[in-house]
Coordinates of C-alpha atoms in Angstrom, one line a residue:
M1 CA -12.3 23.6 19.6
S2 CA -10.6 22.8 16.3
D3 CA -11.0 19.4 14.7
D4 CA -8.5 16.7 14.6
G5 CA -11.0 15.1 12.4
G6 CA -14.1 17.1 13.2
E7 CA -17.4 17.0 15.2
A8 CA -20.6 15.1 14.3
G9 CA -23.6 12.7 15.3
G10 CA -26.4 10.0 14.5
D11 CA -28.2 6.9 13.4
P12 CA -28.4 6.7 9.6
N13 CA -31.9 5.3 10.0
G14 CA -33.0 8.3 12.0
G15 CA -33.3 6.6 15.4
G16 CA -31.3 5.5 18.4
S17 CA -33.2 2.3 19.1
G18 CA -32.9 0.5 15.8
D19 CA -31.8 -3.1 15.2
R20 CA -28.5 -3.7 16.8
S21 CA -27.7 -7.0 15.0
G22 CA -25.2 -7.1 12.2
E23 CA -25.9 -8.6 8.8
G24 CA -26.4 -12.3 8.8
G25 CA -26.6 -12.4 12.6
S26 CA -22.8 -11.7 13.0
A27 CA -21.3 -9.2 15.5
P28 CA -23.8 -6.7 16.8
R29 CA -24.2 -3.4 15.0
L30 CA -22.9 -0.6 17.2
R31 CA -24.2 2.9 17.4
C32 CA -21.1 5.2 17.2
L33 CA -20.8 9.0 17.8
V34 CA -17.9 10.7 15.9
T35 CA -16.7 14.1 17.0
G36 CA -14.3 15.7 14.6
A37 CA -16.0 14.4 11.4
T38 CA -15.1 17.6 9.6
G39 CA -11.4 17.1 10.2
Y40 CA -8.7 14.9 8.8
I41 CA -9.0 11.7 10.8
G42 CA -12.8 12.0 11.6
G43 CA -13.7 12.5 8.0
R44 CA -12.0 9.3 7.0
L45 CA -13.2 7.3 10.1
V46 CA -16.9 7.8 9.4
P47 CA -17.0 5.8 6.1
E48 CA -14.8 3.1 7.7
L49 CA -17.3 2.7 10.5
L50 CA -20.2 2.6 8.0
D51 CA -18.4 -0.1 5.9
A52 CA -17.9 -2.1 9.1
G53 CA -21.7 -2.2 9.5
H54 CA -22.1 0.4 12.3
Q55 CA -24.6 3.2 12.7
V56 CA -22.9 6.6 12.9
R57 CA -24.0 9.9 14.4
C58 CA -21.8 13.0 13.9
L59 CA -21.6 16.0 16.3
A60 CA -20.6 19.2 14.5
R61 CA -20.5 22.9 15.2
S62 CA -21.4 23.4 11.5
P63 CA -23.3 20.4 10.2
E64 CA -23.6 22.0 6.7
K65 CA -19.8 21.3 6.3
L66 CA -20.7 17.6 6.1
R67 CA -23.5 18.1 3.5
D68 CA -21.4 17.3 0.5
Q69 CA -19.6 14.3 1.9
P70 CA -20.3 11.2 -0.1
W71 CA -21.5 9.4 3.0
S72 CA -23.7 12.3 4.4
D73 CA -27.0 10.6 3.6
R74 CA -25.9 7.5 5.6
V75 CA -25.3 9.3 8.9
E76 CA -27.2 11.4 11.4
T77 CA -25.7 14.8 12.0
V78 CA -26.5 16.9 15.0
R79 CA -25.3 20.4 15.8
G80 CA -23.2 21.0 18.9
D81 CA -19.8 21.6 20.5
V82 CA -17.8 19.5 22.9
T83 CA -17.5 22.5 25.2
D84 CA -21.3 22.6 25.6
A85 CA -22.6 19.9 28.0
E86 CA -26.2 20.1 26.8
S87 CA -25.4 19.5 23.2
V88 CA -22.9 16.7 24.1
G89 CA -25.4 15.0 26.3
A90 CA -28.0 15.0 23.5
A91 CA -25.5 13.7 21.0
L92 CA -24.5 10.8 23.2
R93 CA -28.0 9.6 23.9
D94 CA -28.4 5.9 22.9
I95 CA -24.7 5.7 21.8
D96 CA -22.6 2.6 22.4
V97 CA -19.1 3.9 21.4
A98 CA -18.0 7.6 21.4
Y99 CA -15.0 8.7 19.3
Y100 CA -13.3 11.8 20.6
L101 CA -11.3 13.3 17.8
V102 CA -11.2 17.0 18.6
H103 CA -8.6 19.2 20.3
A104 CA -7.7 22.9 20.6
L105 CA -4.4 22.7 18.6
G106 CA -3.1 26.2 17.8
T107 CA -5.9 28.1 19.5
G108 CA -3.4 30.2 21.5
R109 CA -2.9 30.6 25.2
G110 CA -5.4 28.7 27.3
F111 CA -5.8 25.8 24.9
E112 CA -4.8 23.3 27.6
R113 CA -7.6 24.5 29.8
T114 CA -10.0 24.3 26.9
D115 CA -8.9 20.7 26.1
R116 CA -9.2 19.7 29.8
E117 CA -12.7 21.1 30.3
A118 CA -14.0 19.7 27.0
A119 CA -12.7 16.2 27.9
R120 CA -14.3 16.4 31.4
I121 CA -17.6 17.4 29.9
F122 CA -17.5 14.6 27.4
A123 CA -16.6 12.0 30.0
E124 CA -19.3 13.1 32.4
Q125 CA -22.0 13.2 29.7
A126 CA -20.8 9.8 28.4
R127 CA -21.3 8.3 31.8
A128 CA -24.7 9.9 32.2
A129 CA -25.8 8.5 28.8
G130 CA -24.6 5.0 29.5
V131 CA -22.0 4.9 26.7
R132 CA -20.1 1.6 26.7
R133 CA -16.7 2.9 25.5
I134 CA -14.8 6.1 24.7
V135 CA -12.2 5.9 22.0
Y136 CA -9.6 8.7 21.9
L137 CA -6.7 9.3 19.5
G138 CA -3.9 11.1 21.3
G139 CA -0.2 11.6 20.9
L140 CA 2.7 9.2 21.6
T141 CA 4.6 10.6 24.6
P142 CA 8.3 9.7 25.4
D143 CA 9.0 7.3 28.3
G144 CA 10.6 8.8 31.4
V145 CA 10.0 12.4 30.5
P146 CA 8.1 14.4 33.2
A147 CA 4.9 16.0 32.0
R148 CA 6.4 19.5 32.7
D149 CA 9.1 18.9 30.2
L150 CA 6.8 17.8 27.4
S151 CA 5.6 20.3 24.7
P152 CA 2.2 21.9 25.7
H153 CA 0.6 20.0 22.7
L154 CA 1.8 16.6 23.9
R155 CA 1.1 17.4 27.6
S156 CA -2.4 18.4 26.8
R157 CA -3.1 15.3 24.7
A158 CA -1.7 13.1 27.5
E159 CA -3.9 14.8 30.0
V160 CA -7.0 14.3 27.9
G161 CA -6.2 10.6 27.7
E162 CA -5.8 10.4 31.5
I163 CA -9.2 12.1 32.0
F164 CA -10.9 9.5 29.9
L165 CA -9.0 6.6 31.5
D166 CA -10.0 7.9 35.0
S167 CA -13.7 8.2 34.1
P168 CA -16.2 5.4 34.9
V169 CA -16.6 4.7 31.2
P170 CA -14.1 2.2 29.8
A171 CA -11.7 4.0 27.4
T172 CA -9.3 3.1 24.6
V173 CA -6.6 5.7 24.2
L174 CA -4.6 5.3 21.1
R175 CA -1.2 7.1 21.1
A176 CA 0.4 7.8 17.7
A177 CA 3.4 9.8 16.6
V178 CA 3.7 11.1 13.0
I179 CA 0.8 10.0 10.8
I180 CA 1.7 9.4 7.2
G181 CA -1.2 9.8 4.8
S182 CA -2.2 12.0 1.9
G183 CA -3.3 15.4 3.3
S184 CA -2.1 15.0 6.9
A185 CA -0.3 18.0 8.4
S186 CA 2.7 15.8 9.3
F187 CA 2.9 14.4 5.8
E188 CA 2.5 17.8 4.1
I189 CA 5.4 19.2 6.2
L190 CA 7.6 16.2 5.2
R191 CA 6.6 16.4 1.6
Y192 CA 7.1 20.1 1.0
L193 CA 10.4 20.4 3.0
T194 CA 11.8 17.4 1.0
E195 CA 10.6 18.5 -2.4
R196 CA 11.4 22.2 -2.2
L197 CA 14.8 22.1 -0.5
P198 CA 17.5 19.9 -2.0
V199 CA 19.9 21.4 0.5
M200 CA 18.5 22.0 4.0
V201 CA 19.9 23.6 7.2
T202 CA 17.6 22.0 9.7
P203 CA 16.7 22.0 13.4
S204 CA 18.5 19.5 15.6
W205 CA 15.3 17.6 16.1
V206 CA 15.8 16.0 12.6
R207 CA 18.0 13.5 14.6
T208 CA 15.2 12.5 16.9
R209 CA 13.9 9.0 16.6
I210 CA 10.3 8.6 15.6
Q211 CA 7.9 5.7 14.9
P212 CA 5.6 6.9 12.1
I213 CA 2.3 5.1 11.3
A214 CA 0.3 4.9 8.1
V215 CA -3.2 6.6 8.3
R216 CA -4.7 3.3 7.1
D217 CA -3.4 1.5 10.2
V218 CA -4.7 4.4 12.5
L219 CA -8.2 3.9 11.0
R220 CA -8.0 0.1 11.4
Y221 CA -7.1 0.5 15.1
L222 CA -9.9 3.1 15.6
V223 CA -12.5 0.9 14.0
G224 CA -11.3 -2.2 15.8
S225 CA -11.3 -0.5 19.2
A226 CA -15.1 -0.3 19.1
R227 CA -15.4 -3.9 19.9
M228 CA -12.9 -4.2 22.8
P229 CA -14.1 -6.1 25.8
D230 CA -15.8 -4.0 28.5
D231 CA -13.0 -4.7 31.0
V232 CA -10.3 -3.1 28.9
N233 CA -9.5 0.5 30.0
R234 CA -6.0 1.5 29.0
A235 CA -3.7 3.3 26.5
F236 CA -2.1 1.6 23.6
D237 CA 1.0 2.7 21.6
I238 CA 0.4 2.5 17.9
G239 CA 3.1 2.8 15.2
G240 CA 4.4 1.3 12.0
P241 CA 7.3 -1.2 11.8
D242 CA 10.0 1.4 11.1
V243 CA 11.8 3.6 13.7
L244 CA 13.5 6.5 11.9
T245 CA 14.9 9.9 12.5
Y246 CA 13.2 12.8 10.7
R247 CA 16.3 13.0 8.5
D248 CA 15.9 9.4 7.6
M249 CA 12.3 10.1 6.8
M250 CA 13.2 13.0 4.4
R251 CA 15.8 10.9 2.6
R252 CA 13.5 7.9 2.2
Y253 CA 10.7 10.2 1.1
A254 CA 13.0 11.6 -1.6
A255 CA 13.9 8.0 -2.7
V256 CA 10.3 6.9 -3.0
A257 CA 9.3 10.1 -4.8
G258 CA 12.2 9.7 -7.3
L259 CA 14.0 12.9 -6.1
P260 CA 17.8 13.3 -5.9
R261 CA 19.4 12.6 -2.6
R262 CA 18.9 15.5 -0.2
L263 CA 21.7 17.2 1.7
I264 CA 20.6 17.8 5.3
V265 CA 22.7 19.8 7.8
P266 CA 21.3 19.9 11.4
V267 CA 22.1 23.0 13.4
P268 CA 21.3 23.6 17.1
I269 CA 20.3 27.3 16.7
L270 CA 16.9 26.5 15.1
T271 CA 14.6 26.3 18.2
P272 CA 11.0 24.9 17.8
G273 CA 9.8 28.5 17.6
L274 CA 12.2 29.4 14.8
S275 CA 11.7 26.2 13.0
S276 CA 7.9 26.7 13.0
H277 CA 8.5 30.0 11.2
W278 CA 10.7 28.1 8.7
I279 CA 8.1 25.4 8.2
G280 CA 5.4 28.1 7.8
L281 CA 7.4 29.7 5.0
I282 CA 8.3 26.6 3.1
T283 CA 5.1 24.5 3.5
P284 CA 1.4 25.2 3.3
V285 CA 1.0 24.4 7.1
P286 CA 0.6 27.7 9.0
R287 CA 2.9 28.5 12.0
S288 CA 0.0 28.1 14.5
I289 CA -0.1 24.4 13.6
A290 CA 3.6 23.9 12.7
R291 CA 4.8 25.1 16.1
P292 CA 3.2 22.4 18.3
L293 CA 4.1 19.7 15.8
A294 CA 7.7 20.9 15.8
Q295 CA 7.8 21.1 19.6
S296 CA 6.5 17.5 19.8
L297 CA 9.6 16.4 17.8
S298 CA 12.0 17.5 20.5
H299 CA 11.6 14.2 22.3
E300 CA 12.0 10.6 21.0
V301 CA 8.6 9.1 20.3
V302 CA 8.9 5.3 19.9
C303 CA 6.3 2.7 20.8
G304 CA 6.9 0.9 24.1
E305 CA 4.5 -2.0 23.3
H306 CA 2.3 -3.4 20.6
D307 CA -0.5 -4.8 22.9
I308 CA -3.2 -3.4 20.6
A309 CA -2.6 -6.5 18.4
R310 CA -4.3 -8.6 21.1
Y311 CA -7.6 -6.9 20.5
V312 CA -7.2 -5.6 16.9
P313 CA -5.1 -8.3 15.2
D314 CA -2.7 -7.2 12.4
P315 CA -3.6 -8.8 9.0
P316 CA -0.7 -9.9 6.8
G317 CA 1.2 -6.9 5.5
T318 CA 0.3 -4.7 8.4
P319 CA 1.3 -2.4 10.0
I320 CA 2.3 -0.7 6.8
G321 CA 5.9 0.3 6.5
F322 CA 7.1 3.9 6.0
D323 CA 8.1 3.6 2.3
E324 CA 4.8 1.9 1.4
A325 CA 2.8 4.5 3.3
V326 CA 4.6 7.3 1.4
S327 CA 4.0 5.6 -1.9
L328 CA 0.3 5.2 -1.1
A329 CA 0.0 8.8 -0.1
L330 CA 1.7 10.1 -3.2
R331 CA -0.5 7.9 -5.4
R332 CA -3.6 9.5 -3.8
I333 CA -2.2 12.9 -4.5
Q334 CA -1.3 12.1 -8.1
E335 CA -4.8 10.7 -8.7
A336 CA -6.4 13.7 -7.0
D337 CA -8.1 11.3 -4.6
V338 CA -7.4 12.9 -1.3
A339 CA -10.5 12.3 0.9
T340 CA -9.6 14.8 3.7
R341 CA -6.7 17.2 4.4
W342 CA -5.2 18.8 7.5
S343 CA -7.0 22.0 6.3
S344 CA -10.4 20.2 6.3
A345 CA -10.8 21.4 9.9
S346 CA -11.7 25.1 10.4
L347 CA -8.7 27.2 11.6
P348 CA -8.8 28.3 15.2
G349 CA -10.4 31.7 15.5
A350 CA -12.1 31.5 12.1
P351 CA -15.4 33.2 12.0
S352 CA -18.5 31.0 12.2
D353 CA -21.3 33.5 11.9
P354 CA -23.6 33.5 8.8
L355 CA -23.1 35.9 6.0
P356 CA -24.6 39.3 6.9
T357 CA -27.4 40.4 4.7
D358 CA -27.8 43.8 6.4
P359 CA -25.4 46.2 8.0
D360 CA -27.5 46.0 11.2
W361 CA -26.4 42.3 11.5
A362 CA -23.3 43.5 13.2
G363 CA -24.3 46.9 14.3
G364 CA -21.9 48.6 11.9
S365 CA -20.7 49.0 8.3
L366 CA -20.8 46.4 5.7
Y367 CA -18.8 47.3 2.6
T368 CA -19.4 45.6 -0.7
D369 CA -17.7 45.6 -4.1
C370 CA -20.1 44.3 -6.8
R371 CA -19.2 43.4 -10.4
E372 CA -21.4 42.0 -13.2
Q373 CA -20.4 40.6 -16.6
R374 CA -22.3 39.2 -19.5
V375 CA -20.6 36.2 -20.8
D376 CA -21.0 34.8 -24.3
A377 CA -20.9 31.2 -23.2
S378 CA -23.3 28.7 -21.6
P379 CA -23.9 28.8 -17.9
E380 CA -22.4 25.4 -17.7
H381 CA -19.1 26.6 -19.1
L382 CA -19.1 29.6 -16.9
W383 CA -19.8 27.5 -13.8
R384 CA -17.0 25.2 -14.7
V385 CA -14.5 28.1 -14.5
V386 CA -16.0 29.4 -11.3
E387 CA -15.8 26.0 -9.5
S388 CA -12.2 25.5 -10.6
I389 CA -11.0 28.8 -9.3
G390 CA -7.9 29.0 -7.0
G391 CA -5.2 26.5 -6.5
E392 CA -3.2 25.9 -9.6
H393 CA -5.8 27.8 -11.7
G394 CA -5.2 31.0 -9.8
W395 CA -7.6 33.9 -9.3
Y396 CA -7.9 35.3 -12.8
S397 CA -6.5 38.8 -12.0
F398 CA -3.2 40.5 -11.1
P399 CA -1.3 37.4 -9.9
L400 CA 1.4 39.5 -8.3
A401 CA -1.2 41.2 -6.0
W402 CA -2.6 37.8 -4.9
A403 CA 0.9 36.4 -4.3
V404 CA 1.9 39.4 -2.2
R405 CA -1.3 39.2 -0.2
G406 CA -0.6 35.5 0.4
W407 CA 3.0 36.2 1.6
L408 CA 1.9 39.0 3.8
D409 CA -0.7 36.7 5.4
R410 CA 2.0 34.0 6.1
L411 CA 4.3 36.5 7.6
V412 CA 1.7 37.3 10.2
G413 CA 1.0 33.7 10.9
G414 CA -1.9 33.2 8.5
V415 CA -2.4 30.3 6.0
G416 CA -1.4 32.2 2.8
L417 CA -2.2 30.9 -0.6
R418 CA -0.4 27.5 -0.5
R419 CA -3.2 25.4 1.0
G420 CA -4.5 25.0 -2.6
R421 CA -7.5 22.8 -3.2
R422 CA -8.5 19.3 -2.2
D423 CA -9.7 18.6 -5.7
A424 CA -8.7 20.5 -8.9
E425 CA -12.2 20.7 -10.4
R426 CA -14.9 20.0 -7.8
L427 CA -15.6 21.8 -4.5
R428 CA -17.8 21.0 -1.5
V429 CA -18.9 22.9 1.6
G430 CA -16.1 23.1 4.1
D431 CA -13.2 22.7 1.6
S432 CA -10.3 25.0 2.1
L433 CA -9.4 27.0 -1.0
D434 CA -6.1 28.9 -0.6
F435 CA -6.9 31.4 2.1
W436 CA -10.6 31.0 1.7
R437 CA -13.1 28.3 2.8
V438 CA -16.2 27.2 0.9
E439 CA -19.1 28.3 3.0
A440 CA -21.9 27.6 0.5
I441 CA -22.2 26.0 -2.9
E442 CA -25.3 25.6 -5.1
Q443 CA -24.2 23.5 -8.1
G444 CA -24.3 25.6 -11.3
R445 CA -25.4 28.8 -9.5
L446 CA -23.5 30.0 -6.4
L447 CA -20.1 29.7 -4.8
R448 CA -19.6 31.6 -1.5
L449 CA -16.2 31.8 0.1
R450 CA -15.3 33.0 3.6
A451 CA -11.9 34.6 4.1
E452 CA -9.5 32.8 6.5
M453 CA -6.5 35.2 6.0
R454 CA -5.6 37.5 8.8
L455 CA -7.9 40.5 8.5
P456 CA -9.2 43.3 10.8
G457 CA -12.7 42.1 10.1
L458 CA -14.8 39.5 8.3
A459 CA -14.8 39.0 4.5
W460 CA -16.7 37.0 2.0
L461 CA -16.5 36.5 -1.8
E462 CA -19.7 35.5 -3.7
L463 CA -19.6 34.2 -7.3
R464 CA -22.9 33.7 -9.1
V465 CA -23.9 32.2 -12.4
E466 CA -27.2 33.1 -14.1
E467 CA -28.7 32.3 -17.4
D468 CA -28.9 35.4 -19.7
E469 CA -32.1 36.2 -21.6
E470 CA -30.1 36.2 -24.9
G471 CA -29.0 32.6 -24.4
G472 CA -25.6 33.2 -22.8
A473 CA -24.7 33.6 -19.2
R474 CA -24.4 36.4 -16.6
Y475 CA -21.7 36.5 -14.0
R476 CA -22.2 38.3 -10.8
Q477 CA -19.5 38.8 -8.2
R478 CA -19.7 40.4 -4.8
A479 CA -17.0 41.0 -2.2
L480 CA -18.2 41.8 1.3
F481 CA -16.2 43.2 4.2
H482 CA -17.4 43.8 7.8
P483 CA -14.7 45.9 9.5
H484 CA -13.6 45.5 13.1
G485 CA -12.9 48.9 14.6
L486 CA -10.9 51.8 13.2
L487 CA -8.2 49.4 11.8
G488 CA -10.8 47.6 9.8
Q489 CA -12.1 50.8 8.3
A490 CA -8.6 51.9 7.4
Y491 CA -7.9 48.5 5.8
W492 CA -11.0 48.7 3.6
W493 CA -10.3 52.3 2.4
G494 CA -6.6 51.4 2.0
V495 CA -7.2 48.5 -0.4
S496 CA -10.3 49.8 -2.2
P497 CA -8.3 51.7 -4.9
F498 CA -7.0 48.3 -6.0
H499 CA -10.4 46.8 -6.4
A500 CA -10.9 47.9 -9.9
V501 CA -7.8 46.0 -11.0
V502 CA -8.2 43.0 -8.7
F503 CA -12.0 42.4 -8.6
G504 CA -12.8 44.1 -11.9
G505 CA -10.1 42.1 -13.7
M506 CA -11.2 38.9 -12.0
A507 CA -14.8 39.3 -13.4
R508 CA -13.6 40.0 -16.9
N509 CA -11.0 37.2 -17.0
I510 CA -13.5 34.6 -15.6
G511 CA -15.9 35.6 -18.4
R512 CA -13.1 35.3 -21.0
A513 CA -12.0 31.9 -19.7
A514 CA -15.6 30.7 -20.0
E515 CA -16.0 32.0 -23.5
A516 CA -12.7 30.4 -24.6
A517 CA -13.9 27.1 -23.1
G518 CA -17.2 27.4 -24.9
Q519 CA -15.4 28.1 -28.2
G520 CA -13.1 25.2 -27.7
S521 CA -16.0 22.8 -27.3
G522 CA -17.8 24.1 -30.3
S523 CA -20.5 25.7 -28.1
R524 CA -20.9 29.5 -27.8
G525 CA -23.6 30.8 -25.6
K526 CA -26.6 29.2 -27.1
R527 CA -27.4 25.6 -26.0

């Protein structure tokens, strides 16, 4: 399953039977399980629940991805997957409220079956564990449209919501359309299309009416749903105060961002399939994610009620309007303060095995390209360059080769280079970094990246910093590739002639950049 927010689990005090009273004897402190904590919504929900005084447990396939989160020492994290009944049951033990924020978006054929089975497992295990409430964030579906006419993405989300509502455990199903917030897939599509294309030939769905919602309001409703009365078991439509067409949204985004007015020409020939290719080429969002989002825009998605306010009252100034939501998101981006991004979640099909340390690990070949460079700069300056690699800083060698590899990856449905970085200077485990993902980081010493581009095999890139005996630093670089079949073998030997230029140049230029930084600060090598 891919993360809509992630997976996770636990009591920050290390137990499930702790004090359930809030501070000062106010509302009881609830024990909450968050699945999807490594993803966009889940990664933002966890600190909100903690700030509301709740205990949080996170269920994650890869708990190490949560290690560098600023709140990681305040939660309990357990390993597991929502498709595994045993791990779900263990994670739900002693839990009051369970947040279900995962789905199989973009995992290819059969994702509806995967979503269905995972939801049933979760509902059954929640009942067995005595959970008081399930909270699920789904998609807003159009009124009067039969399920068979919905996009597979919306149909699956609706089905998951029905599974929870039909279970013995009371459920709150929140149904949202487009979520506006820094780093969300919907916002990134809107932002890149509007900023990069002053004149657009667009799909006819740009005339579809939508009721977007600010991510802050989504989080407010999610947190507030934890305390709903036990007799409430229903779905709620959630949205902002504005009902707009997608064309309106692009024009208003341009106005808020200070861009000239955009010329938008809708044409009927751009089907959701074709428009997903178009989105994939213009924006950082890959086709596998763009396609279900584009399909979902074929129908009008407007809230039919605002009953959620009976249980989670709207404070003054909320729900937040579209223009303010865009302004808040842009401010976060400009201040490099984006907590989570759509790419926070692992891509469907991305490898999850540990780095092989021996060819026998996979019963076959393990190819490596190793480079070493002495650097006349301090290890601190060298590490600074290593940790800031990628994104706007690039990859320190043969930019054209990296750009071509990125375009080729996008043409075959991969992520390409345009995911960039969450933060321009600092990295943490689980961060996406162009078409890599941070698999391990040891501050000042090691950065290990796992490839998420389309490859006939598995690939890693390790960058190490060591102190040199002469007072400078030593840079060690290792690329690893485990081929899949004959195609993988052919790929490695086909690209290996370019390694001297790409990987050799990378090692030299990283060293030079560190030396230049050391000279600029008046410190060369010796500390």
